[in-house]
Amino acid sequence: MTNSAKPRPTIVIIGTGGTIAGRGAAGNTSSYDAAVLGIQDIVAAVPQLAQLADIRGEQIMNLPSKNMTDRTMIDTARSVARIAASDADGVVVTHGTDTIEETAYFLNLTIKSAKPIVLVGAMRPSTSLSADGPINLYDAVRVACSKDAAGKGVLLVMNGEIHSARDVTKRNTFQVGAFGSPYGPLGLAVEGHEIFYRAPTRAHTLASDFDIAYIDSLPNVQVIYGHSNVSDVAVRAFIECAVEGIVYAGTGNANLPDALIPALHAARAAGIHVVRASRTGSGSAVRNPDAADLKNGWIVADDQNPQKARLLLALALTRTRKVSELQSYFQKY
Ligand code: SIN
């Protein structure tokens, strides 16, 4: 628990949309329109923010986050990088919760700044009886003012918890405690104070090989979901449309079923990179004991979930096409 970095920090709050900007019938928690309110309305609903910092709002888009694309993610990262390089002391990004973990991870890997960068959303719209947006925004700004948050990579603050962008994932469709990290949060936001218990160990922001200043687009990487009776139709379709990478969200230890192996060999022969990730939600995908990964040029995602493995493979493909180097990125980040 610490004091702010300086008496009156300046925090820029970016609006991108989501339920935190949502409106619906009074009291509804699950049926409403996301991405309706502008960032100035969201900020005005929490007058207590003025006690924490000088606040500037900036609307860069207003989307339900299911519609986020590589393009909108790159645009968001460009805006965050610009603000982080300005006189602002911290950046808060309001975002829909559906894909907030992906944007957070992308920023974690591409923003060259040690300043606090905090993503925040809400599970209930502003018109709900117990909207969580205002308290989440207050906590996010408080964390963005904290010198303890500096250098810890991009953070997500919701429901009184401070999570690392690397680890956090959405685990529930409607409850306010929807987010979790496999190893727990980094800290807590309690009664207007932030308490950190640990720090990320994997490379991020200033130590990352990726820099949004040099990224205009991302290689096309797609995810295929594993299940019993899976067919190779999706792999063959992705070969047909020349994707550059496939992440397979496999069962258990990111296992590749026999029915997919010929199509995956064809993908590799076509120069498409294949990452084995797990759909289980925790644990680390370990290399095949029979060295099938090495022999076939498959990459393992370590403990990264499929949707974030997609982003890491896409970024890694901007730097190298060598399988051994691509694999090393999954150990580094
Ligand atoms: C969205 O992701 O835009 C809608 C859901 C949410 O923000 O909770």
GROMACS .gro file of C-alpha atoms and ligand atoms in nm:
model
  341
    1MET     CA    1   0.000   0.000   0.000
    2THR     CA    2   0.159   0.329  -0.105
    3ASN     CA    3   0.091   0.691  -0.175
    4SER     CA    4   0.046   0.815  -0.531
    5ALA     CA    5   0.352   0.884  -0.745
    6LYS     CA    6   0.299   1.259  -0.701
    7PRO     CA    7   0.031   1.470  -0.528
    8ARG     CA    8  -0.182   1.526  -0.841
    9PRO     CA    9  -0.108   1.263  -1.101
   10THR     CA   10  -0.262   1.296  -1.446
   11ILE     CA   11  -0.444   0.987  -1.565
   12VAL     CA   12  -0.587   0.951  -1.915
   13ILE     CA   13  -0.890   0.723  -1.940
   14ILE     CA   14  -0.947   0.577  -2.286
   15GLY     CA   15  -1.294   0.466  -2.394
   16THR     CA   16  -1.323   0.165  -2.626
   17GLY     CA   17  -1.676   0.047  -2.537
   18GLY     CA   18  -1.810  -0.264  -2.365
   19THR     CA   19  -2.056  -0.314  -2.083
   20ILE     CA   20  -1.889  -0.043  -1.875
   21ALA     CA   21  -2.036   0.184  -2.146
   22GLY     CA   22  -2.363  -0.013  -2.158
   23ARG     CA   23  -2.725   0.083  -2.093
   24GLY     CA   24  -3.039  -0.125  -2.055
   25ALA     CA   25  -3.374  -0.141  -1.884
   26ALA     CA   26  -3.341  -0.027  -1.522
   27GLY     CA   27  -3.214  -0.312  -1.310
   28ASN     CA   28  -3.123  -0.555  -1.591
   29THR     CA   29  -2.787  -0.719  -1.543
   30SER     CA   30  -2.770  -0.939  -1.851
   31SER     CA   31  -2.988  -0.789  -2.127
   32TYR     CA   32  -2.870  -0.447  -2.239
   33ASP     CA   33  -2.678  -0.271  -2.516
   34ALA     CA   34  -2.301  -0.255  -2.470
   35ALA     CA   35  -2.091   0.037  -2.598
   36VAL     CA   36  -2.348   0.317  -2.578
   37LEU     CA   37  -2.211   0.574  -2.331
   38GLY     CA   38  -1.917   0.795  -2.417
   39ILE     CA   39  -1.608   0.813  -2.198
   40GLN     CA   40  -1.705   1.158  -2.064
   41ASP     CA   41  -2.033   1.013  -1.928
   42ILE     CA   42  -1.850   0.717  -1.774
   43VAL     CA   43  -1.602   0.950  -1.602
   44ALA     CA   44  -1.877   1.193  -1.491
   45ALA     CA   45  -2.058   0.906  -1.316
   46VAL     CA   46  -1.763   0.872  -1.073
   47PRO     CA   47  -1.698   1.223  -0.932
   48GLN     CA   48  -1.465   1.066  -0.671
   49LEU     CA   49  -1.204   1.023  -0.946
   50ALA     CA   50  -1.125   1.395  -0.911
   51GLN     CA   51  -0.994   1.323  -0.560
   52LEU     CA   52  -0.737   1.084  -0.704
   53ALA     CA   53  -0.600   1.258  -1.012
   54ASP     CA   54  -0.646   1.508  -1.290
   55ILE     CA   55  -0.852   1.304  -1.531
   56ARG     CA   56  -0.862   1.334  -1.909
   57GLY     CA   57  -1.100   1.121  -2.112
   58GLU     CA   58  -1.034   1.012  -2.469
   59GLN     CA   59  -1.279   0.815  -2.683
   60ILE     CA   60  -1.095   0.610  -2.943
   61MET     CA   61  -1.378   0.374  -3.044
   62ASN     CA   62  -1.705   0.246  -2.900
   63LEU     CA   63  -1.745  -0.126  -2.963
   64PRO     CA   64  -1.878  -0.437  -2.798
   65SER     CA   65  -1.546  -0.613  -2.756
   66LYS     CA   66  -1.660  -0.928  -2.942
   67ASN     CA   67  -1.602  -0.708  -3.249
   68MET     CA   68  -1.239  -0.627  -3.166
   69THR     CA   69  -1.002  -0.714  -3.450
   70ASP     CA   70  -0.626  -0.707  -3.497
   71ARG     CA   71  -0.680  -0.363  -3.653
   72THR     CA   72  -0.870  -0.217  -3.356
   73MET     CA   73  -0.621  -0.374  -3.116
   74ILE     CA   74  -0.331  -0.214  -3.301
   75ASP     CA   75  -0.517   0.120  -3.302
   76THR     CA   76  -0.573   0.090  -2.927
   77ALA     CA   77  -0.206   0.011  -2.869
   78ARG     CA   78  -0.102   0.312  -3.078
   79SER     CA   79  -0.323   0.538  -2.864
   80VAL     CA   80  -0.190   0.391  -2.540
   81ALA     CA   81   0.170   0.430  -2.659
   82ARG     CA   82   0.107   0.794  -2.754
   83ILE     CA   83  -0.048   0.874  -2.415
   84ALA     CA   84   0.219   0.680  -2.223
   85ALA     CA   85   0.484   0.891  -2.400
   86SER     CA   86   0.305   1.216  -2.300
   87ASP     CA   87   0.299   1.395  -1.963
   88ALA     CA   88   0.034   1.150  -1.833
   89ASP     CA   89   0.136   0.948  -1.527
   90GLY     CA   90  -0.079   0.650  -1.614
   91VAL     CA   91  -0.330   0.516  -1.865
   92VAL     CA   92  -0.662   0.343  -1.796
   93VAL     CA   93  -0.836   0.164  -2.083
   94THR     CA   94  -1.208   0.095  -2.045
   95HIS     CA   95  -1.295  -0.212  -2.253
   96GLY     CA   96  -1.558  -0.480  -2.301
   97THR     CA   97  -1.484  -0.785  -2.092
   98ASP     CA   98  -1.531  -1.042  -2.370
   99THR     CA   99  -1.187  -0.979  -2.521
  100ILE     CA  100  -1.029  -0.749  -2.260
  101GLU     CA  101  -0.772  -1.018  -2.173
  102GLU     CA  102  -0.653  -1.026  -2.536
  103THR     CA  103  -0.611  -0.649  -2.569
  104ALA     CA  104  -0.442  -0.642  -2.228
  105TYR     CA  105  -0.192  -0.911  -2.333
  106PHE     CA  106  -0.128  -0.739  -2.666
  107LEU     CA  107  -0.051  -0.411  -2.487
  108ASN     CA  108   0.166  -0.599  -2.236
  109LEU     CA  109   0.380  -0.722  -2.525
  110THR     CA  110   0.394  -0.407  -2.740
  111ILE     CA  111   0.397  -0.090  -2.525
  112LYS     CA  112   0.738   0.052  -2.443
  113SER     CA  113   0.661   0.215  -2.110
  114ALA     CA  114   0.699   0.143  -1.740
  115LYS     CA  115   0.409   0.372  -1.655
  116PRO     CA  116   0.101   0.202  -1.510
  117ILE     CA  117  -0.136   0.085  -1.785
  118VAL     CA  118  -0.457  -0.056  -1.644
  119LEU     CA  119  -0.748  -0.218  -1.826
  120VAL     CA  120  -1.091  -0.214  -1.671
  121GLY     CA  121  -1.440  -0.328  -1.762
  122ALA     CA  122  -1.769  -0.409  -1.599
  123MET     CA  123  -1.993  -0.712  -1.595
  124ARG     CA  124  -2.307  -0.504  -1.539
  125PRO     CA  125  -2.420  -0.204  -1.743
  126SER     CA  126  -2.432   0.148  -1.599
  127THR     CA  127  -2.811   0.121  -1.555
  128SER     CA  128  -2.797  -0.197  -1.347
  129LEU     CA  129  -2.912  -0.189  -0.982
  130SER     CA  130  -2.560  -0.276  -0.870
  131ALA     CA  131  -2.342  -0.158  -1.155
  132ASP     CA  132  -1.977  -0.259  -1.099
  133GLY     CA  133  -1.834  -0.012  -1.352
  134PRO     CA  134  -1.799   0.286  -1.114
  135ILE     CA  135  -1.610   0.100  -0.839
  136ASN     CA  136  -1.397  -0.086  -1.095
  137LEU     CA  137  -1.308   0.245  -1.263
  138TYR     CA  138  -1.225   0.407  -0.930
  139ASP     CA  139  -0.999   0.113  -0.838
  140ALA     CA  140  -0.835   0.117  -1.182
  141VAL     CA  141  -0.752   0.488  -1.158
  142ARG     CA  142  -0.624   0.439  -0.805
  143VAL     CA  143  -0.391   0.160  -0.927
  144ALA     CA  144  -0.284   0.373  -1.227
  145CYS     CA  145  -0.175   0.643  -0.978
  146SER     CA  146   0.037   0.401  -0.779
  147LYS     CA  147   0.413   0.389  -0.810
  148ASP     CA  148   0.388   0.022  -0.707
  149ALA     CA  149   0.204  -0.047  -1.033
  150ALA     CA  150   0.489   0.098  -1.242
  151GLY     CA  151   0.704  -0.161  -1.419
  152LYS     CA  152   0.467  -0.451  -1.351
  153GLY     CA  153   0.343  -0.471  -1.707
  154VAL     CA  154  -0.013  -0.412  -1.816
  155LEU     CA  155  -0.269  -0.481  -1.545
  156LEU     CA  156  -0.640  -0.559  -1.531
  157VAL     CA  157  -0.834  -0.429  -1.232
  158MET     CA  158  -1.185  -0.560  -1.164
  159ASN     CA  159  -1.383  -0.682  -0.866
  160GLY     CA  160  -1.121  -0.563  -0.618
  161GLU     CA  161  -0.842  -0.767  -0.780
  162ILE     CA  162  -0.528  -0.661  -0.969
  163HIS     CA  163  -0.429  -0.915  -1.234
  164SER     CA  164  -0.135  -0.944  -1.471
  165ALA     CA  165  -0.236  -0.906  -1.836
  166ARG     CA  166  -0.031  -1.217  -1.911
  167ASP     CA  167  -0.233  -1.447  -1.692
  168VAL     CA  168  -0.581  -1.307  -1.652
  169THR     CA  169  -0.875  -1.469  -1.828
  170LYS     CA  170  -1.253  -1.440  -1.827
  171ARG     CA  171  -1.404  -1.742  -1.652
  172ASN     CA  172  -1.771  -1.658  -1.614
  173THR     CA  173  -2.043  -1.524  -1.842
  174PHE     CA  174  -2.223  -1.289  -1.603
  175GLN     CA  175  -2.092  -1.278  -1.244
  176VAL     CA  176  -1.900  -0.970  -1.127
  177GLY     CA  177  -1.612  -1.195  -1.018
  178ALA     CA  178  -1.571  -1.315  -1.374
  179PHE     CA  179  -1.192  -1.284  -1.399
  180GLY     CA  180  -0.917  -1.501  -1.260
  181SER     CA  181  -0.553  -1.590  -1.312
  182PRO     CA  182  -0.417  -1.945  -1.283
  183TYR     CA  183  -0.172  -1.834  -1.013
  184GLY     CA  184  -0.402  -1.581  -0.849
  185PRO     CA  185  -0.409  -1.200  -0.871
  186LEU     CA  186  -0.095  -0.989  -0.827
  187GLY     CA  187  -0.272  -0.785  -0.563
  188LEU     CA  188  -0.592  -0.635  -0.434
  189ALA     CA  189  -0.768  -0.299  -0.458
  190VAL     CA  190  -0.935  -0.250  -0.122
  191GLU     CA  191  -1.103   0.056   0.029
  192GLY     CA  192  -0.927   0.293  -0.207
  193HIS     CA  193  -0.584   0.136  -0.162
  194GLU     CA  194  -0.383  -0.105  -0.371
  195ILE     CA  195  -0.181  -0.388  -0.219
  196PHE     CA  196   0.064  -0.586  -0.433
  197TYR     CA  197   0.176  -0.931  -0.322
  198ARG     CA  198   0.385  -1.041  -0.620
  199ALA     CA  199   0.514  -0.937  -0.963
  200PRO     CA  200   0.518  -1.100  -1.307
  201THR     CA  201   0.835  -1.288  -1.399
  202ARG     CA  202   0.784  -1.315  -1.778
  203ALA     CA  203   0.909  -1.038  -2.009
  204HIS     CA  204   0.673  -0.750  -2.088
  205THR     CA  205   0.659  -0.386  -2.204
  206LEU     CA  206   1.014  -0.241  -2.188
  207ALA     CA  207   1.175  -0.589  -2.195
  208SER     CA  208   0.960  -0.713  -2.483
  209ASP     CA  209   1.097  -0.775  -2.835
  210PHE     CA  210   0.782  -0.621  -2.983
  211ASP     CA  211   0.712  -0.250  -3.024
  212ILE     CA  212   0.381  -0.115  -3.150
  213ALA     CA  213   0.570   0.167  -3.324
  214TYR     CA  214   0.682  -0.091  -3.583
  215ILE     CA  215   0.367  -0.304  -3.613
  216ASP     CA  216   0.117  -0.205  -3.884
  217SER     CA  217  -0.063  -0.537  -3.918
  218LEU     CA  218  -0.046  -0.892  -3.782
  219PRO     CA  219   0.003  -1.222  -3.963
  220ASN     CA  220  -0.325  -1.414  -3.989
  221VAL     CA  221  -0.332  -1.668  -3.704
  222GLN     CA  222  -0.652  -1.859  -3.627
  223VAL     CA  223  -0.764  -2.091  -3.346
  224ILE     CA  224  -0.925  -2.434  -3.388
  225TYR     CA  225  -1.111  -2.582  -3.091
  226GLY     CA  226  -1.043  -2.945  -3.001
  227HIS     CA  227  -1.316  -3.193  -2.905
  228SER     CA  228  -1.412  -3.557  -2.951
  229ASN     CA  229  -1.508  -3.646  -3.310
  230VAL     CA  230  -1.313  -3.343  -3.439
  231SER     CA  231  -1.269  -3.333  -3.817
  232ASP     CA  232  -0.985  -3.188  -4.023
  233VAL     CA  233  -1.219  -2.960  -4.221
  234ALA     CA  234  -1.112  -2.646  -4.031
  235VAL     CA  235  -0.739  -2.719  -4.077
  236ARG     CA  236  -0.786  -2.780  -4.450
  237ALA     CA  237  -0.995  -2.462  -4.483
  238PHE     CA  238  -0.720  -2.259  -4.314
  239ILE     CA  239  -0.459  -2.410  -4.548
  240GLU     CA  240  -0.683  -2.314  -4.840
  241CYS     CA  241  -0.702  -1.951  -4.730
  242ALA     CA  242  -0.330  -1.938  -4.650
  243VAL     CA  243  -0.331  -1.844  -4.284
  244GLU     CA  244   0.017  -1.809  -4.137
  245GLY     CA  245  -0.049  -1.988  -3.809
  246ILE     CA  246  -0.293  -2.224  -3.644
  247VAL     CA  247  -0.334  -2.254  -3.268
  248TYR     CA  248  -0.499  -2.581  -3.175
  249ALA     CA  249  -0.696  -2.554  -2.848
  250GLY     CA  250  -0.641  -2.917  -2.768
  251THR     CA  251  -0.785  -3.149  -2.508
  252GLY     CA  252  -0.576  -3.222  -2.197
  253ASN     CA  253  -0.204  -3.167  -2.255
  254ALA     CA  254  -0.279  -2.984  -2.583
  255ASN     CA  255  -0.307  -3.322  -2.753
  256LEU     CA  256  -0.344  -3.350  -3.131
  257PRO     CA  257  -0.593  -3.622  -3.234
  258ASP     CA  258  -0.496  -3.875  -3.502
  259ALA     CA  259  -0.773  -3.743  -3.730
  260LEU     CA  260  -0.589  -3.411  -3.763
  261ILE     CA  261  -0.232  -3.530  -3.812
  262PRO     CA  262  -0.229  -3.561  -4.196
  263ALA     CA  263  -0.390  -3.216  -4.232
  264LEU     CA  264  -0.144  -3.065  -3.983
  265HIS     CA  265   0.146  -3.216  -4.180
  266ALA     CA  266  -0.002  -3.054  -4.490
  267ALA     CA  267  -0.025  -2.723  -4.302
  268ARG     CA  268   0.342  -2.742  -4.203
  269ALA     CA  269   0.436  -2.834  -4.562
  270ALA     CA  270   0.254  -2.519  -4.670
  271GLY     CA  271   0.464  -2.313  -4.426
  272ILE     CA  272   0.185  -2.268  -4.170
  273HIS     CA  273   0.301  -2.274  -3.809
  274VAL     CA  274   0.114  -2.495  -3.563
  275VAL     CA  275   0.091  -2.426  -3.189
  276ARG     CA  276  -0.047  -2.680  -2.943
  277ALA     CA  277  -0.236  -2.506  -2.661
  278SER     CA  278  -0.475  -2.656  -2.409
  279ARG     CA  279  -0.845  -2.589  -2.371
  280THR     CA  280  -0.832  -2.691  -2.001
  281GLY     CA  281  -0.769  -2.341  -1.862
  282SER     CA  282  -0.470  -2.425  -1.644
  283GLY     CA  283  -0.148  -2.620  -1.645
  284SER     CA  284   0.142  -2.614  -1.888
  285ALA     CA  285   0.145  -2.793  -2.225
  286VAL     CA  286   0.458  -3.006  -2.213
  287ARG     CA  287   0.654  -3.130  -2.510
  288ASN     CA  288   0.572  -3.480  -2.641
  289PRO     CA  289   0.802  -3.738  -2.478
  290ASP     CA  290   0.845  -3.907  -2.820
  291ALA     CA  291   0.982  -3.578  -2.961
  292ALA     CA  292   0.693  -3.553  -3.207
  293ASP     CA  293   0.694  -3.173  -3.164
  294LEU     CA  294   1.057  -3.145  -3.270
  295LYS     CA  295   1.016  -3.394  -3.556
  296ASN     CA  296   0.702  -3.229  -3.693
  297GLY     CA  297   0.784  -2.865  -3.622
  298TRP     CA  298   0.501  -2.815  -3.377
  299ILE     CA  299   0.526  -2.547  -3.109
  300VAL     CA  300   0.388  -2.582  -2.755
  301ALA     CA  301   0.213  -2.287  -2.589
  302ASP     CA  302   0.350  -2.349  -2.238
  303ASP     CA  303   0.068  -2.237  -2.003
  304GLN     CA  304  -0.078  -1.975  -2.237
  305ASN     CA  305  -0.445  -2.004  -2.329
  306PRO     CA  306  -0.536  -2.044  -2.697
  307GLN     CA  307  -0.662  -1.688  -2.753
  308LYS     CA  308  -0.346  -1.533  -2.610
  309ALA     CA  309  -0.126  -1.793  -2.783
  310ARG     CA  310  -0.282  -1.666  -3.107
  311LEU     CA  311  -0.155  -1.313  -3.033
  312LEU     CA  312   0.189  -1.427  -2.923
  313LEU     CA  313   0.235  -1.642  -3.235
  314ALA     CA  314   0.119  -1.353  -3.456
  315LEU     CA  315   0.365  -1.114  -3.292
  316ALA     CA  316   0.645  -1.371  -3.299
  317LEU     CA  317   0.584  -1.423  -3.672
  318THR     CA  318   0.660  -1.053  -3.726
  319ARG     CA  319   1.016  -1.135  -3.607
  320THR     CA  320   1.101  -1.486  -3.725
  321ARG     CA  321   0.975  -1.793  -3.913
  322LYS     CA  322   1.216  -2.037  -3.742
  323VAL     CA  323   1.031  -2.294  -3.531
  324SER     CA  324   1.298  -2.304  -3.258
  325GLU     CA  325   1.287  -1.925  -3.224
  326LEU     CA  326   0.907  -1.918  -3.228
  327GLN     CA  327   0.911  -2.181  -2.953
  328SER     CA  328   1.149  -1.968  -2.744
  329TYR     CA  329   0.898  -1.680  -2.744
  330PHE     CA  330   0.650  -1.907  -2.565
  331GLN     CA  331   0.907  -1.962  -2.289
  332LYS     CA  332   0.998  -1.594  -2.266
  333TYR     CA  333   0.655  -1.423  -2.251
  334SIN     C1  334  -1.825  -0.660  -2.434
  334SIN     O1  335  -1.728  -0.734  -2.419
  334SIN     O2  336  -1.822  -0.558  -2.505
  334SIN     C2  337  -1.956  -0.694  -2.372
  334SIN     C3  338  -1.944  -0.769  -2.245
  334SIN     C4  339  -1.880  -0.691  -2.134
  334SIN     O3  340  -1.820  -0.585  -2.150
  334SIN     O4  341  -1.892  -0.741  -2.019
   0.00000   0.00000   0.00000
